[in-house]
Amino acid sequence: MKEITVENLVRKFSLKVLAGESQLQKKITQPRVHRPGLEFVGHFDFFPTERVQILGKKEITYLHKLSKEERKIRIGNIVLYHPPCFIVTAGEEGLTYLMHHCTEQGIPLLVTSKPEITSEFITQLDTYLIKELAPEMAVHGVCMNVSGIGILLRGNSGVGKSETAHTLIRRGHRLVSDDMVVLKKLSPQTILGTHDGKTKEFLALRSIGLLNVVRIYGRKAFQDETRITLDIHLTKWEKDALYNDLEQEIHYTDYMGVKIPSIEIQLQPGRDVAGLIEAAANNWYLKQQGYSAAEEFMSRIEADIMKSGME
């Protein structure tokens, strides 16, 4: 199971530590946060104790209005479950009582650098946690964003993946990662492709060496991540291995339980592989909009046959 520390959140979101500074190495393993509500009135049956707890203006206002004794009971019951940390988005004024409870139980109490709209902060934090804690795997290949479509290029070493990527970059598309692609499972339907940090912006070309695509082609040549939509396998040319059907049968590659549409493109001197990848990306997009060139072609044939039969 992947994990990060409370200290990671402090650094990422510039949070101020009000209590529990010695406990910033506490582990966070759950990708979503929780905003306690029912817990303040004593219902703990479904309390997600392993999640980061967010206290916004609504929760803090409620706590401020309680009597000192009532507040001690309400907060005391929650801190006994020892969540990873509390984050207050409504400012730090009047939080002495909360600091006392968190210090006593060794729970980090954090506050945003300025009052935030709680729902917006939760969205940002959830997005960060989902990405950081997502199951991941590394695959050999190249990841590109072609016309807004995330593509994973795979194939044997030396088949021409990086050279094809270079041609795509020159045509205005974006590199995400070369050689080693990190795949993250964000949901049962979503795989994110990114780099491992070390290879960021670099493209290795045989006979040329290592290129920094941003230095050569500008910021438009690179992006940090992309949702993987197509898995394209580059292979060496085999005569009569491919058929010129009107519409190819859809195959899939499974990555951590997520099935990604997969196609094979064979390489041959003079074949515009980059152009074929662009065509595959654009064709996939049209299919998502409900359009099929094969279906339109067949409808024209049928209409022509019907017209001929009426004459």
mmCIF file of C-alpha atoms in Angstrom:
data_model
loop_
_atom_site.group_PDB
_atom_site.id
_atom_site.type_symbol
_atom_site.label_atom_id
_atom_site.label_comp_id
_atom_site.label_asym_id
_atom_site.label_seq_id
_atom_site.Cartn_x
_atom_site.Cartn_y
_atom_site.Cartn_z
ATOM 1 C CA MET A 1 0.000 0.000 0.000
ATOM 2 C CA LYS A 2 1.350 3.419 -0.965
ATOM 3 C CA GLU A 3 1.582 6.145 1.647
ATOM 4 C CA ILE A 4 2.663 9.721 2.194
ATOM 5 C CA THR A 5 3.243 11.685 5.395
ATOM 6 C CA VAL A 6 1.428 14.619 6.935
ATOM 7 C CA GLU A 7 4.615 16.595 6.301
ATOM 8 C CA ASN A 8 4.077 16.097 2.555
ATOM 9 C CA LEU A 9 0.741 17.916 2.877
ATOM 10 C CA VAL A 10 2.314 20.719 4.907
ATOM 11 C CA ARG A 11 4.863 21.349 2.169
ATOM 12 C CA LYS A 12 2.532 20.884 -0.798
ATOM 13 C CA PHE A 13 -0.210 23.211 0.473
ATOM 14 C CA SER A 14 1.926 25.589 2.609
ATOM 15 C CA LEU A 15 0.007 24.669 5.765
ATOM 16 C CA LYS A 16 0.747 26.151 9.175
ATOM 17 C CA VAL A 17 1.276 23.686 12.034
ATOM 18 C CA LEU A 18 -0.641 24.689 15.187
ATOM 19 C CA ALA A 19 -0.131 21.455 17.130
ATOM 20 C CA GLY A 20 1.471 18.025 16.848
ATOM 21 C CA GLU A 21 4.610 19.228 15.069
ATOM 22 C CA SER A 22 6.512 16.185 16.322
ATOM 23 C CA GLN A 23 3.955 13.908 14.630
ATOM 24 C CA LEU A 24 4.314 15.127 11.047
ATOM 25 C CA GLN A 25 5.680 11.743 9.966
ATOM 26 C CA LYS A 26 2.282 10.127 10.548
ATOM 27 C CA LYS A 27 1.224 8.107 7.507
ATOM 28 C CA ILE A 28 -1.661 8.882 5.173
ATOM 29 C CA THR A 29 -2.888 5.907 3.161
ATOM 30 C CA GLN A 30 -6.423 6.889 2.099
ATOM 31 C CA PRO A 31 -6.887 8.915 -1.112
ATOM 32 C CA ARG A 32 -9.901 10.961 0.005
ATOM 33 C CA VAL A 33 -10.513 13.307 2.909
ATOM 34 C CA HIS A 34 -13.428 13.429 5.339
ATOM 35 C CA ARG A 35 -15.444 16.332 6.704
ATOM 36 C CA PRO A 36 -16.817 15.275 10.112
ATOM 37 C CA GLY A 37 -20.461 16.033 10.783
ATOM 38 C CA LEU A 38 -22.387 13.185 12.372
ATOM 39 C CA GLU A 39 -19.308 12.412 14.457
ATOM 40 C CA PHE A 40 -19.782 15.662 16.376
ATOM 41 C CA VAL A 41 -23.135 14.416 17.619
ATOM 42 C CA GLY A 42 -21.891 10.971 18.580
ATOM 43 C CA HIS A 43 -22.407 8.789 15.500
ATOM 44 C CA PHE A 44 -19.178 6.908 14.767
ATOM 45 C CA ASP A 45 -20.432 3.745 13.032
ATOM 46 C CA PHE A 46 -18.984 4.783 9.646
ATOM 47 C CA PHE A 47 -16.267 7.182 10.755
ATOM 48 C CA PRO A 48 -13.320 6.870 8.269
ATOM 49 C CA THR A 49 -10.616 7.249 10.895
ATOM 50 C CA GLU A 50 -7.717 6.755 8.432
ATOM 51 C CA ARG A 51 -8.645 9.790 6.361
ATOM 52 C CA VAL A 52 -7.472 13.385 6.722
ATOM 53 C CA GLN A 53 -10.172 15.335 8.590
ATOM 54 C CA ILE A 54 -11.212 18.735 7.207
ATOM 55 C CA LEU A 55 -12.804 21.399 9.424
ATOM 56 C CA GLY A 56 -14.338 24.264 7.488
ATOM 57 C CA LYS A 57 -16.276 27.344 8.516
ATOM 58 C CA LYS A 58 -19.415 25.293 9.159
ATOM 59 C CA GLU A 59 -17.696 22.895 11.586
ATOM 60 C CA ILE A 60 -15.646 25.553 13.364
ATOM 61 C CA THR A 61 -18.690 27.818 13.812
ATOM 62 C CA TYR A 62 -20.590 24.894 15.329
ATOM 63 C CA LEU A 63 -17.756 24.140 17.760
ATOM 64 C CA HIS A 64 -17.419 27.803 18.765
ATOM 65 C CA LYS A 65 -21.100 27.938 19.717
ATOM 66 C CA LEU A 66 -20.907 24.965 22.090
ATOM 67 C CA SER A 67 -20.339 25.367 25.787
ATOM 68 C CA LYS A 68 -16.849 24.629 27.065
ATOM 69 C CA GLU A 69 -17.935 21.290 28.574
ATOM 70 C CA GLU A 70 -19.967 20.227 25.536
ATOM 71 C CA ARG A 71 -17.099 21.138 23.205
ATOM 72 C CA LYS A 72 -14.706 19.080 25.307
ATOM 73 C CA ILE A 73 -16.941 16.021 24.907
ATOM 74 C CA ARG A 74 -17.534 16.471 21.148
ATOM 75 C CA ILE A 75 -13.905 16.979 20.227
ATOM 76 C CA GLY A 76 -12.643 14.539 22.816
ATOM 77 C CA ASN A 77 -14.673 11.720 21.269
ATOM 78 C CA ILE A 78 -13.235 12.351 17.792
ATOM 79 C CA VAL A 79 -9.551 12.704 18.704
ATOM 80 C CA LEU A 80 -9.656 9.350 20.493
ATOM 81 C CA TYR A 81 -9.810 7.733 17.026
ATOM 82 C CA HIS A 82 -6.439 9.324 16.128
ATOM 83 C CA PRO A 83 -6.961 10.366 12.493
ATOM 84 C CA PRO A 84 -3.767 11.297 10.591
ATOM 85 C CA CYS A 85 -4.388 15.026 11.033
ATOM 86 C CA PHE A 86 -6.943 17.835 11.133
ATOM 87 C CA ILE A 87 -6.854 20.669 8.599
ATOM 88 C CA VAL A 88 -8.771 23.867 9.357
ATOM 89 C CA THR A 89 -9.720 26.039 6.363
ATOM 90 C CA ALA A 90 -11.529 28.789 8.281
ATOM 91 C CA GLY A 91 -8.530 30.575 9.808
ATOM 92 C CA GLU A 92 -6.742 29.945 13.102
ATOM 93 C CA GLU A 93 -8.637 32.349 15.355
ATOM 94 C CA GLY A 94 -10.105 30.803 18.513
ATOM 95 C CA LEU A 95 -8.640 27.316 18.070
ATOM 96 C CA THR A 96 -6.919 27.067 21.451
ATOM 97 C CA TYR A 97 -9.268 24.310 22.635
ATOM 98 C CA LEU A 98 -8.642 22.275 19.473
ATOM 99 C CA MET A 99 -4.875 22.749 19.832
ATOM 100 C CA HIS A 100 -5.105 21.412 23.390
ATOM 101 C CA HIS A 101 -6.897 18.206 22.332
ATOM 102 C CA CYS A 102 -4.560 17.580 19.382
ATOM 103 C CA THR A 103 -1.447 18.163 21.482
ATOM 104 C CA GLU A 104 -2.747 15.823 24.166
ATOM 105 C CA GLN A 105 -3.438 13.023 21.639
ATOM 106 C CA GLY A 106 -0.425 13.641 19.371
ATOM 107 C CA ILE A 107 -2.446 14.601 16.294
ATOM 108 C CA PRO A 108 -1.144 17.269 13.877
ATOM 109 C CA LEU A 109 -3.452 20.288 13.690
ATOM 110 C CA LEU A 110 -2.895 22.242 10.493
ATOM 111 C CA VAL A 111 -4.429 25.406 9.106
ATOM 112 C CA THR A 112 -4.389 26.843 5.588
ATOM 113 C CA SER A 113 -2.234 29.934 5.097
ATOM 114 C CA LYS A 114 -5.417 31.946 4.500
ATOM 115 C CA PRO A 115 -9.127 31.154 4.867
ATOM 116 C CA GLU A 116 -10.214 28.944 1.966
ATOM 117 C CA ILE A 117 -13.517 27.924 0.417
ATOM 118 C CA THR A 118 -13.656 24.476 1.994
ATOM 119 C CA SER A 119 -15.183 22.636 -0.968
ATOM 120 C CA GLU A 120 -12.508 23.986 -3.321
ATOM 121 C CA PHE A 121 -9.705 23.055 -0.935
ATOM 122 C CA ILE A 122 -11.127 19.537 -0.553
ATOM 123 C CA THR A 123 -11.180 19.134 -4.353
ATOM 124 C CA GLN A 124 -7.517 20.166 -4.592
ATOM 125 C CA LEU A 125 -6.486 17.918 -1.707
ATOM 126 C CA ASP A 126 -8.470 14.923 -2.981
ATOM 127 C CA THR A 127 -6.905 15.300 -6.439
ATOM 128 C CA TYR A 128 -3.425 15.401 -4.923
ATOM 129 C CA LEU A 129 -4.034 12.390 -2.673
ATOM 130 C CA ILE A 130 -5.610 10.310 -5.446
ATOM 131 C CA LYS A 131 -2.564 10.828 -7.666
ATOM 132 C CA GLU A 132 0.008 10.319 -4.919
ATOM 133 C CA LEU A 133 -1.618 7.198 -3.481
ATOM 134 C CA ALA A 134 -2.758 5.614 -6.742
ATOM 135 C CA PRO A 135 -1.536 2.077 -7.531
ATOM 136 C CA GLU A 136 1.178 2.352 -10.152
ATOM 137 C CA MET A 137 3.405 0.342 -12.451
ATOM 138 C CA ALA A 138 6.238 1.148 -14.832
ATOM 139 C CA VAL A 139 6.276 0.001 -18.460
ATOM 140 C CA HIS A 140 8.884 0.295 -21.183
ATOM 141 C CA GLY A 141 7.650 2.616 -23.885
ATOM 142 C CA VAL A 142 6.918 6.209 -24.828
ATOM 143 C CA CYS A 143 3.945 8.272 -23.677
ATOM 144 C CA MET A 144 2.626 11.045 -25.912
ATOM 145 C CA ASN A 145 -0.322 13.405 -26.020
ATOM 146 C CA VAL A 146 -1.516 13.539 -29.610
ATOM 147 C CA SER A 147 -4.215 16.128 -30.328
ATOM 148 C CA GLY A 148 -5.407 15.808 -26.732
ATOM 149 C CA ILE A 149 -5.413 11.989 -26.814
ATOM 150 C CA GLY A 150 -3.056 10.175 -24.423
ATOM 151 C CA ILE A 151 -1.152 7.430 -26.246
ATOM 152 C CA LEU A 152 1.205 4.753 -24.949
ATOM 153 C CA LEU A 153 3.671 3.601 -27.618
ATOM 154 C CA ARG A 154 5.117 0.158 -26.981
ATOM 155 C CA GLY A 155 7.414 -2.148 -28.907
ATOM 156 C CA ASN A 156 10.717 -3.981 -28.755
ATOM 157 C CA SER A 157 13.876 -2.037 -28.067
ATOM 158 C CA GLY A 158 15.148 -0.371 -31.247
ATOM 159 C CA VAL A 159 11.866 -0.638 -33.151
ATOM 160 C CA GLY A 160 11.598 3.155 -33.484
ATOM 161 C CA LYS A 161 9.399 4.388 -30.636
ATOM 162 C CA SER A 162 11.507 7.423 -29.743
ATOM 163 C CA GLU A 163 12.097 8.362 -33.394
ATOM 164 C CA THR A 164 8.345 8.241 -33.993
ATOM 165 C CA ALA A 165 7.798 10.353 -30.882
ATOM 166 C CA HIS A 166 10.293 12.916 -32.211
ATOM 167 C CA THR A 167 8.367 13.201 -35.475
ATOM 168 C CA LEU A 168 5.129 13.691 -33.518
ATOM 169 C CA ILE A 169 6.748 16.422 -31.400
ATOM 170 C CA ARG A 170 7.860 18.244 -34.551
ATOM 171 C CA ARG A 171 4.248 18.096 -35.741
ATOM 172 C CA GLY A 172 3.113 19.940 -32.618
ATOM 173 C CA HIS A 173 2.237 17.079 -30.260
ATOM 174 C CA ARG A 174 3.579 16.632 -26.730
ATOM 175 C CA LEU A 175 5.975 14.243 -25.051
ATOM 176 C CA VAL A 176 5.058 12.940 -21.597
ATOM 177 C CA SER A 177 7.725 10.304 -21.015
ATOM 178 C CA ASP A 178 10.360 8.417 -22.965
ATOM 179 C CA ASP A 179 11.787 4.958 -22.246
ATOM 180 C CA MET A 180 10.104 4.431 -18.863
ATOM 181 C CA VAL A 181 6.442 5.369 -18.454
ATOM 182 C CA VAL A 182 4.818 5.428 -15.021
ATOM 183 C CA LEU A 183 1.156 4.366 -15.126
ATOM 184 C CA LYS A 184 -1.145 5.331 -12.246
ATOM 185 C CA LYS A 185 -4.607 3.871 -11.723
ATOM 186 C CA LEU A 186 -6.803 6.779 -10.644
ATOM 187 C CA SER A 187 -10.117 4.933 -10.919
ATOM 188 C CA PRO A 188 -11.540 1.656 -12.319
ATOM 189 C CA GLN A 189 -11.722 3.410 -15.712
ATOM 190 C CA THR A 190 -8.731 5.755 -15.651
ATOM 191 C CA ILE A 191 -5.016 5.204 -16.197
ATOM 192 C CA LEU A 192 -2.727 8.228 -16.001
ATOM 193 C CA GLY A 193 0.607 8.218 -17.809
ATOM 194 C CA THR A 194 3.531 10.255 -16.469
ATOM 195 C CA HIS A 195 7.322 10.212 -16.040
ATOM 196 C CA ASP A 196 9.497 9.192 -13.108
ATOM 197 C CA GLY A 197 11.063 12.639 -12.668
ATOM 198 C CA LYS A 198 14.516 11.650 -13.873
ATOM 199 C CA THR A 199 13.471 11.430 -17.536
ATOM 200 C CA LYS A 200 11.287 14.549 -17.489
ATOM 201 C CA GLU A 201 11.548 16.443 -20.812
ATOM 202 C CA PHE A 202 14.218 14.048 -22.162
ATOM 203 C CA LEU A 203 14.005 12.051 -25.387
ATOM 204 C CA ALA A 204 16.754 9.571 -26.331
ATOM 205 C CA LEU A 205 17.423 9.123 -30.053
ATOM 206 C CA ARG A 206 19.779 6.505 -31.453
ATOM 207 C CA SER A 207 22.751 8.038 -33.303
ATOM 208 C CA ILE A 208 21.907 11.470 -31.870
ATOM 209 C CA GLY A 209 21.839 11.066 -28.095
ATOM 210 C CA LEU A 210 19.747 12.673 -25.361
ATOM 211 C CA LEU A 211 17.557 15.651 -26.266
ATOM 212 C CA ASN A 212 15.763 18.101 -23.997
ATOM 213 C CA VAL A 213 12.610 18.676 -26.044
ATOM 214 C CA VAL A 214 11.634 21.803 -24.099
ATOM 215 C CA ARG A 215 15.002 23.472 -24.758
ATOM 216 C CA ILE A 216 14.801 22.595 -28.456
ATOM 217 C CA TYR A 217 11.082 22.946 -29.255
ATOM 218 C CA GLY A 218 9.696 25.031 -26.389
ATOM 219 C CA ARG A 219 7.209 24.386 -23.575
ATOM 220 C CA LYS A 220 4.534 23.230 -26.018
ATOM 221 C CA ALA A 221 6.581 20.082 -26.679
ATOM 222 C CA PHE A 222 6.060 18.590 -23.211
ATOM 223 C CA GLN A 223 3.419 17.959 -20.566
ATOM 224 C CA ASP A 224 3.701 16.229 -17.189
ATOM 225 C CA GLU A 225 0.885 13.713 -17.510
ATOM 226 C CA THR A 226 -1.973 12.510 -19.675
ATOM 227 C CA ARG A 227 -4.866 10.091 -19.417
ATOM 228 C CA ILE A 228 -3.976 6.966 -21.425
ATOM 229 C CA THR A 229 -6.627 6.418 -24.076
ATOM 230 C CA LEU A 230 -4.888 4.284 -26.700
ATOM 231 C CA ASP A 231 -2.216 1.589 -26.461
ATOM 232 C CA ILE A 232 -0.287 1.390 -29.739
ATOM 233 C CA HIS A 233 2.125 -1.482 -30.338
ATOM 234 C CA LEU A 234 4.821 -0.786 -32.941
ATOM 235 C CA THR A 235 6.096 -3.954 -34.632
ATOM 236 C CA LYS A 236 8.353 -4.842 -37.535
ATOM 237 C CA TRP A 237 6.745 -5.301 -40.930
ATOM 238 C CA GLU A 238 5.445 -8.761 -41.779
ATOM 239 C CA LYS A 239 4.120 -9.342 -45.266
ATOM 240 C CA ASP A 240 0.427 -10.304 -45.384
ATOM 241 C CA ALA A 241 0.139 -10.025 -41.596
ATOM 242 C CA LEU A 242 -2.338 -7.118 -41.715
ATOM 243 C CA TYR A 243 -5.657 -6.934 -43.504
ATOM 244 C CA ASN A 244 -7.258 -3.887 -45.066
ATOM 245 C CA ASP A 245 -10.652 -4.343 -43.408
ATOM 246 C CA LEU A 246 -13.146 -1.493 -43.341
ATOM 247 C CA GLU A 247 -13.024 -1.466 -39.555
ATOM 248 C CA GLN A 248 -10.500 -3.239 -37.369
ATOM 249 C CA GLU A 249 -11.625 -5.448 -34.501
ATOM 250 C CA ILE A 250 -11.062 -3.743 -31.156
ATOM 251 C CA HIS A 251 -8.452 -5.338 -28.919
ATOM 252 C CA TYR A 252 -7.553 -4.305 -25.386
ATOM 253 C CA THR A 253 -4.508 -4.288 -23.115
ATOM 254 C CA ASP A 254 -5.090 -4.667 -19.393
ATOM 255 C CA TYR A 255 -3.216 -2.344 -17.043
ATOM 256 C CA MET A 256 -3.995 -2.936 -13.371
ATOM 257 C CA GLY A 257 -7.525 -4.028 -14.239
ATOM 258 C CA VAL A 258 -8.242 -1.162 -16.654
ATOM 259 C CA LYS A 259 -8.747 -2.197 -20.276
ATOM 260 C CA ILE A 260 -7.180 0.209 -22.787
ATOM 261 C CA PRO A 261 -8.045 -0.045 -26.536
ATOM 262 C CA SER A 262 -4.997 -1.423 -28.341
ATOM 263 C CA ILE A 263 -3.905 -1.411 -31.986
ATOM 264 C CA GLU A 264 -0.835 -2.654 -33.853
ATOM 265 C CA ILE A 265 1.067 -0.535 -36.363
ATOM 266 C CA GLN A 266 3.747 -2.253 -38.438
ATOM 267 C CA LEU A 267 6.882 -0.353 -39.387
ATOM 268 C CA GLN A 268 8.373 -0.278 -42.856
ATOM 269 C CA PRO A 269 10.809 2.154 -44.529
ATOM 270 C CA GLY A 270 8.830 5.001 -46.070
ATOM 271 C CA ARG A 271 5.689 4.355 -44.030
ATOM 272 C CA ASP A 272 4.387 7.468 -42.262
ATOM 273 C CA VAL A 273 4.011 5.938 -38.811
ATOM 274 C CA ALA A 274 3.553 9.298 -37.073
ATOM 275 C CA GLY A 275 0.756 10.108 -39.509
ATOM 276 C CA LEU A 276 -0.903 6.760 -38.797
ATOM 277 C CA ILE A 277 -0.753 7.472 -35.058
ATOM 278 C CA GLU A 278 -2.383 10.866 -35.646
ATOM 279 C CA ALA A 279 -5.079 9.149 -37.715
ATOM 280 C CA ALA A 280 -5.648 6.546 -34.977
ATOM 281 C CA ALA A 281 -6.019 9.274 -32.334
ATOM 282 C CA ASN A 282 -8.438 11.338 -34.409
ATOM 283 C CA ASN A 283 -10.429 8.267 -35.454
ATOM 284 C CA TRP A 284 -10.758 7.164 -31.823
ATOM 285 C CA TYR A 285 -12.050 10.624 -30.910
ATOM 286 C CA LEU A 286 -14.688 10.488 -33.649
ATOM 287 C CA LYS A 287 -15.821 7.060 -32.452
ATOM 288 C CA GLN A 288 -16.341 8.485 -28.963
ATOM 289 C CA GLN A 289 -18.617 11.060 -30.576
ATOM 290 C CA GLY A 290 -20.646 8.250 -32.135
ATOM 291 C CA TYR A 291 -19.235 8.435 -35.658
ATOM 292 C CA SER A 292 -17.948 5.445 -37.640
ATOM 293 C CA ALA A 293 -16.475 5.910 -41.118
ATOM 294 C CA ALA A 294 -17.176 2.230 -41.898
ATOM 295 C CA GLU A 295 -20.839 2.596 -40.968
ATOM 296 C CA GLU A 296 -21.195 5.726 -43.095
ATOM 297 C CA PHE A 297 -19.506 3.978 -46.025
ATOM 298 C CA MET A 298 -21.836 0.972 -45.743
ATOM 299 C CA SER A 299 -24.891 3.223 -45.513
ATOM 300 C CA ARG A 300 -23.820 4.886 -48.758
ATOM 301 C CA ILE A 301 -23.438 1.478 -50.432
ATOM 302 C CA GLU A 302 -26.874 0.404 -49.211
ATOM 303 C CA ALA A 303 -28.420 3.667 -50.383
ATOM 304 C CA ASP A 304 -26.803 3.227 -53.798
ATOM 305 C CA ILE A 305 -28.126 -0.359 -54.054
ATOM 306 C CA MET A 306 -31.643 0.755 -53.108
ATOM 307 C CA LYS A 307 -31.473 3.581 -55.641
ATOM 308 C CA SER A 308 -30.337 1.188 -58.379
ATOM 309 C CA GLY A 309 -33.158 -1.224 -57.553
ATOM 310 C CA MET A 310 -35.757 1.527 -57.931
ATOM 311 C CA GLU A 311 -34.568 2.556 -61.390
#
